[in-house]
Coordinates of C-alpha atoms in Angstrom, one line a residue:
M1151 CA 117.8 -0.7 -17.7
T1152 CA 118.9 0.9 -20.8
I1153 CA 119.4 3.7 -18.7
K1154 CA 120.7 3.2 -15.6
K1155 CA 123.3 1.7 -18.2
V1156 CA 123.9 4.2 -20.0
A1157 CA 124.2 6.8 -17.5
A1158 CA 126.7 4.4 -15.7
V1159 CA 129.4 5.3 -18.6
T1160 CA 129.5 9.1 -18.6
S1161 CA 133.5 10.2 -17.7
A1162 CA 134.8 10.8 -14.6
A1163 CA 133.5 14.5 -14.1
A1164 CA 130.3 13.6 -14.9
L1165 CA 130.5 10.9 -12.8
A1166 CA 131.1 13.1 -10.0
L1167 CA 128.9 15.7 -10.5
T1168 CA 126.3 12.1 -10.7
L1169 CA 127.8 10.5 -7.6
A1170 CA 127.0 14.3 -5.5
A1171 CA 124.1 14.8 -6.6
C1172 CA 122.4 13.9 -3.2
S1173 CA 124.9 14.6 -0.9
S1174 CA 125.4 17.5 1.5
S1175 CA 125.8 21.5 -0.5
S1176 CA 128.2 22.0 2.5
D1177 CA 131.7 20.6 2.0
S1178 CA 131.4 19.4 5.8
A1179 CA 133.7 16.7 4.8
S1180 CA 137.2 18.5 4.2
G1181 CA 139.1 17.5 7.5
S1182 CA 136.6 15.6 9.0
G1183 CA 138.8 12.5 8.9
S1184 CA 140.8 12.4 12.6
G1185 CA 139.1 8.2 11.9
S1186 CA 138.9 7.8 15.6
E1187 CA 135.3 8.2 16.8
G1188 CA 134.2 6.4 20.3
G1189 CA 137.8 4.6 20.0
D1190 CA 137.6 2.8 16.5
N1191 CA 139.7 3.4 14.1
Y1192 CA 137.9 3.2 10.8
I1193 CA 138.7 2.9 7.3
L1194 CA 138.0 6.5 5.9
A1195 CA 136.2 6.0 2.3
N1196 CA 134.4 8.7 -0.3
G1197 CA 130.9 8.0 -1.0
T1198 CA 127.6 9.6 -1.3
E1199 CA 124.0 9.8 0.1
P1200 CA 122.2 6.8 -0.7
Q1201 CA 119.1 7.4 -3.1
N1202 CA 116.5 5.4 -1.2
P1203 CA 116.3 3.3 2.0
L1204 CA 119.1 0.9 2.3
V1205 CA 116.6 -2.1 0.6
P1206 CA 118.8 -4.5 -1.4
G1207 CA 116.1 -4.6 -4.2
N1208 CA 115.5 -0.9 -5.2
T1209 CA 119.0 0.1 -5.0
N1210 CA 121.0 0.6 -8.1
E1211 CA 123.4 3.6 -7.6
V1212 CA 126.8 4.1 -6.0
G1213 CA 125.6 5.2 -2.6
G1214 CA 123.3 3.1 -1.4
G1215 CA 125.4 -0.2 -3.6
N1216 CA 128.8 0.7 -1.5
I1217 CA 127.5 0.2 2.1
I1218 CA 124.2 -2.4 1.0
D1219 CA 127.4 -4.8 -0.8
N1220 CA 129.2 -4.4 2.4
I1221 CA 126.3 -5.8 5.1
F1222 CA 124.6 -8.2 3.0
S1223 CA 125.8 -11.3 1.8
G1224 CA 123.9 -13.0 -1.3
L1225 CA 124.2 -16.8 -1.9
V1226 CA 127.4 -16.0 -3.3
Y1227 CA 130.1 -13.7 -3.8
Y1228 CA 132.6 -12.4 -6.2
D1229 CA 136.4 -11.7 -5.4
K1230 CA 138.5 -8.9 -6.9
D1231 CA 138.8 -10.6 -9.8
G1232 CA 135.1 -11.4 -9.9
K1233 CA 135.2 -15.4 -9.3
V1234 CA 132.4 -16.7 -8.1
H1235 CA 132.3 -18.4 -4.5
N1236 CA 129.3 -19.6 -3.0
E1237 CA 128.8 -17.8 0.4
V1238 CA 125.8 -18.4 2.1
A1239 CA 124.5 -21.2 -1.0
E1240 CA 126.1 -24.8 0.3
S1241 CA 125.4 -25.8 -3.0
I1242 CA 124.2 -24.2 -6.2
E1243 CA 123.0 -27.0 -8.8
P1244 CA 121.4 -27.1 -11.9
N1245 CA 119.4 -30.0 -13.8
D1246 CA 120.8 -31.0 -17.1
D1247 CA 119.4 -28.0 -19.4
H1248 CA 119.8 -25.1 -16.4
T1249 CA 116.2 -24.5 -16.5
E1250 CA 116.0 -25.6 -12.6
F1251 CA 118.5 -24.7 -9.8
T1252 CA 118.8 -26.3 -6.7
V1253 CA 119.9 -24.5 -3.4
K1254 CA 121.1 -25.4 -0.3
L1255 CA 121.6 -23.1 2.1
K1256 CA 124.6 -23.0 4.9
D1257 CA 123.9 -22.2 9.0
W1258 CA 123.5 -18.4 8.7
K1259 CA 122.1 -15.5 11.0
F1260 CA 120.9 -11.7 10.3
S1261 CA 123.2 -9.3 12.5
D1262 CA 120.4 -9.4 15.0
G1263 CA 120.5 -13.5 15.3
S1264 CA 117.6 -14.1 13.4
P1265 CA 118.5 -17.4 11.1
V1266 CA 118.8 -16.4 7.3
T1267 CA 116.1 -19.4 5.6
A1268 CA 114.7 -20.0 2.1
N1269 CA 111.8 -18.3 2.7
S1270 CA 114.9 -15.0 3.4
F1271 CA 115.4 -15.1 0.1
V1272 CA 112.2 -16.6 -1.9
D1273 CA 110.3 -13.8 -0.1
A1274 CA 112.8 -11.2 -0.6
W1275 CA 112.5 -11.8 -4.4
N1276 CA 108.9 -11.9 -4.4
Y1277 CA 108.9 -8.3 -3.2
T1278 CA 110.9 -7.0 -5.4
V1279 CA 109.1 -8.5 -8.4
R1280 CA 105.9 -7.4 -6.7
E1281 CA 106.5 -3.7 -5.5
S1282 CA 108.1 -3.0 -9.1
Q1283 CA 111.3 -2.3 -7.3
L1284 CA 114.3 -1.1 -9.1
G1285 CA 115.9 -4.5 -8.8
A1286 CA 112.4 -6.5 -10.5
Y1287 CA 113.8 -6.7 -14.0
F1288 CA 117.0 -9.1 -12.3
F1289 CA 114.3 -11.8 -12.1
E1290 CA 113.3 -11.9 -15.9
P1291 CA 114.5 -15.5 -16.7
I1292 CA 112.8 -16.9 -13.7
K1293 CA 109.5 -18.6 -15.3
G1294 CA 106.2 -17.0 -14.6
Y1295 CA 107.9 -13.8 -14.0
K1296 CA 105.5 -10.4 -14.8
E1297 CA 105.8 -7.0 -13.0
G1298 CA 104.1 -6.4 -10.2
V1299 CA 103.0 -10.3 -9.8
E1300 CA 102.5 -11.4 -6.1
S1301 CA 105.0 -14.5 -6.5
L1302 CA 106.7 -15.8 -9.2
E1303 CA 106.1 -19.4 -10.4
G1304 CA 109.3 -20.4 -10.8
L1305 CA 110.4 -19.7 -6.9
K1306 CA 109.3 -22.9 -4.3
V1307 CA 110.5 -23.9 -0.9
V1308 CA 111.2 -26.8 0.1
D1309 CA 112.2 -26.6 3.3
D1310 CA 113.5 -23.7 6.0
K1311 CA 117.3 -24.6 3.8
T1312 CA 116.5 -25.4 0.2
F1313 CA 114.7 -23.6 -2.6
T1314 CA 114.4 -23.8 -6.3
I1315 CA 114.6 -21.6 -9.0
T1316 CA 112.4 -22.9 -12.7
L1317 CA 113.5 -20.2 -15.5
A1318 CA 112.0 -20.4 -18.5
A1319 CA 114.7 -20.7 -20.8
P1320 CA 118.3 -22.4 -20.0
E1321 CA 120.6 -19.9 -18.7
A1322 CA 124.0 -21.5 -18.3
D1323 CA 125.7 -18.7 -16.3
F1324 CA 122.2 -17.9 -13.8
G1325 CA 124.2 -19.0 -11.3
Q1326 CA 127.1 -16.2 -11.5
R1327 CA 124.1 -14.1 -11.1
L1328 CA 123.4 -14.3 -7.6
G1329 CA 126.2 -12.4 -6.0
Y1330 CA 124.3 -9.0 -7.0
S1331 CA 122.5 -7.1 -4.8
A1332 CA 119.1 -7.6 -6.2
Y1333 CA 119.0 -11.1 -5.0
F1334 CA 120.2 -10.2 -1.6
P1335 CA 117.8 -11.6 1.5
L1336 CA 115.5 -9.9 3.5
P1337 CA 114.9 -11.2 7.4
E1338 CA 111.0 -11.5 8.3
S1339 CA 111.0 -8.3 10.4
A1340 CA 111.7 -6.4 7.4
F1341 CA 108.0 -6.8 5.8
D1342 CA 106.7 -5.6 8.7
D1343 CA 107.9 -2.1 8.1
M1344 CA 110.1 -1.9 4.5
E1345 CA 110.4 2.3 5.1
A1346 CA 112.1 2.0 8.0
F1347 CA 114.0 -1.4 7.9
G1348 CA 115.7 0.4 5.1
E1349 CA 116.9 3.0 7.7
T1350 CA 118.6 0.6 9.7
P1351 CA 118.8 -2.0 8.0
V1352 CA 119.3 -5.4 9.6
G1353 CA 121.7 -7.4 6.9
N1354 CA 124.0 -11.0 6.8
G1355 CA 126.8 -9.5 5.6
P1356 CA 130.4 -9.1 6.7
Y1357 CA 129.6 -5.4 8.4
K1358 CA 126.5 -4.2 10.3
L1359 CA 124.7 -0.4 9.7
S1360 CA 126.3 1.7 13.0
E1361 CA 125.5 5.0 11.9
W1362 CA 123.8 6.9 8.7
N1363 CA 123.7 10.4 9.6
H1364 CA 122.2 11.9 6.1
N1365 CA 123.4 14.0 3.9
Q1366 CA 127.1 13.7 5.5
D1367 CA 128.4 10.2 6.5
A1368 CA 127.4 6.3 7.3
V1369 CA 129.7 4.2 9.5
I1370 CA 129.7 0.4 9.2
V1371 CA 131.4 -2.1 11.9
P1372 CA 132.1 -5.8 12.0
N1373 CA 129.2 -7.8 12.2
D1374 CA 129.6 -10.2 14.6
E1375 CA 127.2 -13.0 13.3
Y1376 CA 129.0 -13.2 10.1
A1377 CA 130.0 -16.6 9.6
G1378 CA 131.8 -16.6 5.9
E1379 CA 135.3 -16.3 4.6
R1380 CA 135.3 -12.2 4.3
K1381 CA 136.1 -11.7 7.7
P1382 CA 137.1 -7.7 8.0
Q1383 CA 140.5 -6.7 9.0
N1384 CA 139.8 -3.7 10.3
D1385 CA 137.1 -1.8 12.7
G1386 CA 135.4 -0.8 10.2
V1387 CA 134.2 1.9 7.3
K1388 CA 133.6 5.8 7.2
F1389 CA 132.0 6.7 4.1
T1390 CA 132.3 10.6 4.3
F1391 CA 129.6 11.7 1.2
Y1392 CA 131.6 14.4 -0.5
P1393 CA 130.1 17.3 -2.5
S1394 CA 132.7 16.8 -5.3
Q1395 CA 135.6 14.0 -6.3
D1396 CA 138.4 17.3 -6.2
S1397 CA 137.1 18.2 -2.4
A1398 CA 137.6 13.9 -1.3
Y1399 CA 140.7 14.3 -3.2
S1400 CA 141.8 17.6 -1.5
D1401 CA 141.2 15.3 2.0
L1402 CA 143.5 11.9 0.6
L1403 CA 146.4 14.2 -0.1
A1404 CA 146.5 15.8 3.3
G1405 CA 145.4 12.3 4.9
N1406 CA 141.9 12.9 6.0
L1407 CA 140.5 10.0 3.9
D1408 CA 141.8 6.2 3.2
T1409 CA 140.4 5.0 -0.2
L1410 CA 139.4 7.1 -3.1
D1411 CA 137.6 5.1 -6.1
A1412 CA 137.6 7.8 -8.8
V1413 CA 140.1 10.5 -9.4
P1414 CA 139.1 13.9 -10.3
D1415 CA 139.8 14.5 -14.2
S1416 CA 141.3 17.8 -13.2
A1417 CA 144.2 15.6 -11.2
F1418 CA 144.4 12.8 -14.5
A1419 CA 148.1 14.6 -15.2
V1420 CA 149.1 15.1 -11.5
Y1421 CA 147.7 11.7 -9.5
K1422 CA 150.1 9.4 -10.3
D1423 CA 152.7 12.0 -9.2
D1424 CA 151.2 12.8 -6.2
L1425 CA 150.7 8.8 -4.9
G1426 CA 153.2 7.1 -6.3
E1427 CA 152.5 3.5 -6.0
R1428 CA 149.1 4.6 -4.0
A1429 CA 147.8 5.6 -7.3
V1430 CA 145.3 3.2 -9.1
N1431 CA 144.9 2.7 -13.1
Q1432 CA 143.0 -0.3 -13.9
P1433 CA 140.3 -1.9 -15.7
A1434 CA 136.9 -2.3 -14.8
A1435 CA 134.0 -3.9 -15.8
V1436 CA 132.8 -0.6 -18.3
F1437 CA 132.3 -0.9 -22.1
Q1438 CA 132.1 2.3 -24.1
S1439 CA 130.8 2.3 -27.5
F1440 CA 128.9 4.3 -30.3
T1441 CA 126.1 2.8 -32.1
I1442 CA 125.2 3.0 -35.9
P1443 CA 120.8 2.6 -36.3
E1444 CA 120.8 0.6 -38.8
S1445 CA 117.7 3.0 -40.2
L1446 CA 120.3 5.3 -41.1
E1447 CA 120.9 6.2 -44.7
H1448 CA 124.0 4.2 -45.8
F1449 CA 124.0 1.8 -42.8
S1450 CA 122.3 -1.0 -44.1
G1451 CA 122.8 -3.5 -46.1
E1452 CA 125.9 -4.8 -47.2
E1453 CA 127.0 -1.0 -47.7
G1454 CA 126.2 -0.7 -44.0
K1455 CA 128.6 -3.9 -42.8
L1456 CA 131.5 -1.8 -45.0
R1457 CA 131.6 1.3 -43.4
R1458 CA 131.0 0.5 -40.0
Q1459 CA 134.2 -1.5 -40.3
A1460 CA 135.7 1.1 -42.4
L1461 CA 134.7 3.6 -39.5
S1462 CA 136.4 1.2 -37.0
Y1463 CA 139.4 0.9 -38.4
A1464 CA 139.7 4.9 -39.1
I1465 CA 139.4 5.7 -34.9
N1466 CA 143.2 5.7 -33.2
R1467 CA 141.8 4.7 -30.2
E1468 CA 145.8 4.1 -28.8
E1469 CA 146.0 8.3 -29.3
I1470 CA 142.5 9.3 -28.0
T1471 CA 143.0 7.0 -24.5
D1472 CA 146.8 8.4 -24.3
T1473 CA 145.4 12.2 -25.0
I1474 CA 142.1 12.8 -23.9
F1475 CA 141.9 10.3 -20.7
Q1476 CA 145.9 10.3 -20.3
G1477 CA 146.1 6.4 -20.2
T1478 CA 142.8 6.2 -17.6
R1479 CA 141.1 4.5 -20.6
T1480 CA 142.1 0.9 -22.1
P1481 CA 141.5 0.7 -26.0
A1482 CA 139.0 -2.1 -26.8
K1483 CA 139.3 -5.8 -27.8
D1484 CA 135.8 -7.6 -27.7
F1485 CA 132.5 -6.1 -26.2
S1486 CA 132.9 -7.1 -22.9
S1487 CA 135.5 -6.4 -20.7
P1488 CA 139.2 -8.0 -19.7
V1489 CA 137.9 -8.4 -16.1
L1490 CA 135.6 -10.7 -17.2
P1491 CA 135.9 -14.8 -16.5
G1492 CA 136.2 -16.3 -19.8
Y1493 CA 137.5 -12.7 -21.6
S1494 CA 140.0 -12.6 -24.9
E1495 CA 142.1 -10.3 -26.7
S1496 CA 142.6 -12.2 -29.4
I1497 CA 138.8 -12.9 -30.6
E1498 CA 138.6 -13.9 -34.3
G1499 CA 138.1 -10.4 -36.7
N1500 CA 138.8 -8.2 -33.4
D1501 CA 141.5 -6.8 -35.8
V1502 CA 138.8 -4.4 -36.6
V1503 CA 139.3 -2.1 -33.6
S1504 CA 142.6 -1.9 -34.6
Y1505 CA 143.9 2.1 -36.4
D1506 CA 144.6 0.8 -40.1
P1507 CA 144.5 4.2 -42.4
E1508 CA 144.6 2.3 -45.8
R1509 CA 142.7 -0.8 -44.8
A1510 CA 139.7 2.1 -43.3
K1511 CA 139.8 4.1 -47.3
E1512 CA 139.6 0.5 -48.9
L1513 CA 136.6 -0.1 -47.4
W1514 CA 134.9 3.2 -47.5
K1515 CA 135.9 2.7 -51.3
Q1516 CA 133.8 0.0 -51.7
A1517 CA 131.0 0.9 -49.6
D1518 CA 130.8 4.1 -52.4
E1519 CA 130.7 1.6 -55.5
I1520 CA 127.7 0.5 -53.8
S1521 CA 126.3 3.7 -53.4
P1522 CA 128.2 7.0 -52.9
W1523 CA 128.6 8.8 -49.4
S1524 CA 126.7 12.2 -49.1
G1525 CA 126.0 14.7 -46.2
T1526 CA 128.3 14.4 -42.9
F1527 CA 129.3 11.0 -40.5
S1528 CA 128.0 12.2 -37.0
I1529 CA 128.1 11.1 -33.4
A1530 CA 124.9 11.9 -30.4
Y1531 CA 126.1 13.1 -27.1
N1532 CA 124.6 14.6 -24.0
S1533 CA 126.8 17.9 -23.4
D1534 CA 126.2 17.3 -19.5
G1535 CA 128.0 14.1 -19.2
G1536 CA 131.9 15.7 -20.4
H1537 CA 131.9 13.7 -23.6
Q1538 CA 132.7 16.8 -26.1
S1539 CA 136.5 15.7 -26.1
W1540 CA 136.5 12.1 -26.8
V1541 CA 133.4 12.6 -29.8
D1542 CA 136.1 15.4 -30.9
A1543 CA 138.5 13.4 -30.8
T1544 CA 137.0 10.5 -32.4
T1545 CA 135.5 12.1 -35.3
N1546 CA 138.4 14.2 -36.5
S1547 CA 140.2 10.4 -36.5
I1548 CA 137.2 10.3 -39.1
K1549 CA 137.9 12.9 -40.9
N1550 CA 141.2 12.8 -41.4
T1551 CA 141.8 9.4 -42.2
L1552 CA 138.0 8.9 -44.8
G1553 CA 138.4 12.3 -45.9
I1554 CA 135.0 13.1 -45.1
E1555 CA 132.8 15.8 -42.8
A1556 CA 132.4 13.8 -39.2
T1557 CA 131.1 15.8 -36.4
G1558 CA 129.4 15.5 -33.2
A1559 CA 126.2 15.9 -32.9
P1560 CA 125.6 17.6 -28.7
Y1561 CA 122.6 17.1 -27.0
P1562 CA 121.1 19.6 -24.4
D1563 CA 121.3 16.6 -21.2
F1564 CA 120.9 13.1 -20.7
K1565 CA 117.4 12.9 -21.0
S1566 CA 117.2 14.6 -24.2
L1567 CA 119.5 12.0 -25.9
R1568 CA 117.4 9.4 -24.8
D1569 CA 114.4 10.4 -25.3
E1570 CA 115.4 10.3 -29.4
V1571 CA 117.1 6.8 -28.9
T1572 CA 114.4 5.4 -27.5
N1573 CA 111.7 6.9 -29.7
R1574 CA 114.0 5.6 -32.6
T1575 CA 113.7 9.1 -33.8
I1576 CA 117.7 9.7 -34.0
K1577 CA 119.2 10.5 -36.8
T1578 CA 123.1 9.9 -36.0
A1579 CA 125.1 7.5 -34.6
F1580 CA 125.2 8.0 -30.8
R1581 CA 127.4 7.0 -27.9
T1582 CA 126.5 4.0 -26.3
G1583 CA 128.3 1.6 -23.3
W1584 CA 127.7 -1.3 -20.5
Q1585 CA 128.8 -1.7 -16.9
A1586 CA 128.3 -5.1 -15.8
D1587 CA 126.1 -6.2 -13.5
Y1588 CA 127.3 -9.7 -12.5
P1589 CA 130.8 -10.9 -13.9
S1590 CA 129.8 -12.5 -17.3
I1591 CA 130.7 -11.5 -20.9
G1592 CA 127.0 -12.9 -21.2
N1593 CA 125.7 -10.2 -19.5
F1594 CA 127.5 -7.5 -22.3
L1595 CA 126.0 -9.5 -25.3
S1596 CA 122.4 -11.0 -24.4
A1597 CA 120.8 -8.0 -23.4
V1598 CA 122.4 -5.4 -25.5
Y1599 CA 122.7 -7.1 -29.3
A1600 CA 120.4 -9.9 -28.7
T1601 CA 117.3 -9.3 -31.3
G1602 CA 115.0 -7.6 -29.4
A1603 CA 116.7 -7.3 -26.2
G1604 CA 115.7 -4.5 -24.8
S1605 CA 119.2 -2.4 -24.8
N1606 CA 119.2 -2.9 -28.8
D1607 CA 119.3 0.5 -29.2
G1608 CA 120.3 0.1 -32.7
D1609 CA 117.8 -2.0 -33.2
Y1610 CA 120.4 -5.5 -34.6
S1611 CA 119.4 -9.1 -35.5
N1612 CA 121.4 -11.5 -36.4
P1613 CA 119.8 -15.2 -36.3
E1614 CA 122.8 -16.9 -36.0
F1615 CA 124.3 -14.3 -33.1
D1616 CA 121.2 -15.2 -31.0
K1617 CA 121.5 -19.0 -31.7
K1618 CA 124.9 -18.8 -29.9
L1619 CA 123.6 -16.8 -27.0
K1620 CA 121.0 -19.9 -26.7
E1621 CA 123.8 -22.3 -27.2
A1622 CA 125.7 -20.9 -24.4
G1623 CA 122.7 -20.3 -22.0
S1624 CA 122.3 -24.5 -22.3
A1625 CA 126.4 -25.1 -21.9
A1626 CA 127.2 -27.2 -19.7
N1627 CA 129.4 -24.8 -17.3
T1628 CA 129.8 -21.3 -17.1
E1629 CA 133.6 -21.8 -18.9
D1630 CA 131.7 -23.3 -22.0
A1631 CA 129.1 -20.7 -21.9
A1632 CA 132.0 -18.5 -21.9
K1633 CA 134.0 -19.7 -24.8
I1634 CA 130.6 -19.5 -26.7
Y1635 CA 129.8 -16.2 -26.0
N1636 CA 133.4 -14.9 -27.5
E1637 CA 132.7 -17.3 -30.4
A1638 CA 129.3 -15.2 -31.0
Q1639 CA 131.4 -12.0 -30.8
T1640 CA 132.9 -13.1 -34.2
M1641 CA 129.8 -12.5 -35.7
L1642 CA 129.8 -8.7 -33.9
F1643 CA 133.2 -8.2 -35.0
E1644 CA 132.1 -8.5 -39.0
D1645 CA 128.5 -6.7 -38.3
L1646 CA 129.6 -4.4 -35.9
P1647 CA 126.1 -3.2 -34.5
A1648 CA 128.5 -1.3 -32.0
I1649 CA 131.5 0.3 -32.4
P1650 CA 133.7 -0.3 -29.8
L1651 CA 136.1 2.0 -28.5
W1652 CA 137.4 1.9 -24.8
Y1653 CA 137.4 -0.2 -21.5
S1654 CA 137.3 2.5 -18.2
N1655 CA 139.9 2.5 -15.7
V1656 CA 139.2 2.4 -12.3
T1657 CA 141.5 5.7 -11.4
G1658 CA 141.4 5.7 -7.5
G1659 CA 144.1 6.1 -5.0
Y1660 CA 144.8 5.4 -1.1
S1661 CA 146.8 7.0 2.1
E1662 CA 149.9 6.3 3.5
A1663 CA 147.8 5.2 6.6
V1664 CA 146.8 2.1 5.3
D1665 CA 147.5 -1.8 3.7
N1666 CA 146.5 -4.2 1.9
V1667 CA 144.2 -2.1 -0.4
A1668 CA 143.2 -3.7 -3.8
F1669 CA 140.3 -2.7 -5.9
N1670 CA 137.8 -5.1 -7.8
W1671 CA 136.3 -5.6 -10.6
K1672 CA 133.4 -3.3 -10.0
S1673 CA 135.6 -0.3 -9.3
Q1674 CA 135.4 -0.3 -5.5
P1675 CA 138.1 -1.5 -2.9
V1676 CA 137.5 -4.9 -1.2
F1677 CA 136.8 -3.1 2.4
T1678 CA 137.6 -6.4 3.8
D1679 CA 141.4 -6.8 3.5
I1680 CA 141.8 -3.3 4.5
T1681 CA 144.0 -2.7 7.3
K1682 CA 144.8 0.4 9.0
Q1683 CA 148.4 0.8 10.7

C-alpha cells in the first residue's frame, strides 16, 4: 500500500514515464484521431496499456483504472466533486456504532443481461481477498480479514438484493469507500475463467468494452443495460495508448485528441497560451510532503518538535510552486486535499505552513538551547522521479532562512529509497505523499499517522491523535467525522510528523471538438458528460 501511494505522487515528468511504461515503443498514436470507426464518433482520450487483465480487484494503476471505472458501477459513485451518491445500492444503512452496514440493491444488470445480486458483490470481494489481489487490503476493516482467507466472516448474503457487512471496529466513513474499484461486483460467469474474463470483461457501468487492441488502444461504448444516472452523452471513448505525454500533447494541439489529463512538464510554460479557456489547472486529491523520522538525532522530544516547526516556517511554498511548478501545485493548508468533503483551510495551527523567516529562526534558536545543532539537514529523493528541482529549492529556502547546511540526498531509483524507508535504515528526511483511494479526509490521516499504521513511515505515535481517529470512526455521520478529523489535524500541525508542502494539481486540456468537459476530484475527465460537436 505504501509503495502504491508514494509512487503516485511523482512529478509530471515521472508520471509521464510511469504511465507510458506498458505502452508501445512506437509512436503509433500520432495522427490516429480521426474519431470515426464504424460510424462511431468517439471521444478521443489519452491512456496507457493496462498492466493486468481488467479485473477490478486486481487493478491499481491508471491505464486499467480509467477503463474499469467506466465499465463497472459500485454500490455508490463519486461525482466530479467527490460527493457520494448511491448507484447500485438502494440503501446502505449503518447500525448505531458503524460496525455493521445493511446493503439493499436496486434492480440492475450486467452488460450481458445477467442480474447484479448480493452474491455479485460478496463473491467478488471474497475472491479479491482469497487470491491476495492488489485491492485486497481495502477489505482489512471487515471482520475476519486475513490475506488469503477463503471468505470474510463479516460478509453475509441475506437474499438476492440484500447483504450485510460487519466491521472489526467502527468506521463512520466506510460507506464513502464503496465507490472505489476494489468494491465493484463481478458476474457469475467471471469465476469460470478469471484471466479470460479480464480480457473481455462484462461490467455493469455506463459503458462496456468494445475493443482492446493491446499496446495500441481500447474502445468503450455505451452499455444499453445501464440503469443509473450517469448515462453517456456520446458514442463512446477511444483510449489511445501514447508512448509519452509529449506525443499526446502534440495530438491535442493538432486536433487528433479530445482530452488530455496530464500536460507534460515541457509544456507548463506554454499550455495555457496554447489552449486558452480549454486549459485545466485545478487541485486534485494528492498531498505532498517530506517526513523526518523521530529516530534522527535532534528530532525527538521537544527539540524535535521545535525544529520541525522551524523548518516548516522556513519554506517559501508560494515561491516554489510558482517558480518550480509554474503554478501547477497549490501550497498545502492541511494534511489532506482541498477537493475532499469537509476540507478546511482554517485549521487551528496551520499558520506553521506559512513562510515566516523570523519565526523560523526563533524556534530554531529555542531548539539549539536544548541541544546545539550540528551536521547537515538533508531530504532524500529518488533521482528517477524528477524531484531534484523542488528538493533543491526547498533545501535552499531552509539554508537561506536558518543559516544551516541543507541539501538534497539523491537515491538512484525509487526502490532504493523505499527499501531504506521500509527497513528504517534511512538517516535523513525523505519525500512522502498520499493519493486518495476514496474521498475522505480520514483516508489521508489514519493510514499515514495512526500508531503502527502501514504507511506511517516516520513512526509517529500520539495516543490523543489515535483517540481522535477512533472518535471520528464512530461519528454519527460523515460530516461529523470530517469535523473530528480536522480537529485531529490540529495535533498534526503541532507535532508535524510530516512537513506539508503542496497539493498536486491536475493539469490538462481539451480540444475544440468537445463540450461539457470537466475534470473530477481524481484528475480524470468525466467522460459520460462530454459531448462531441
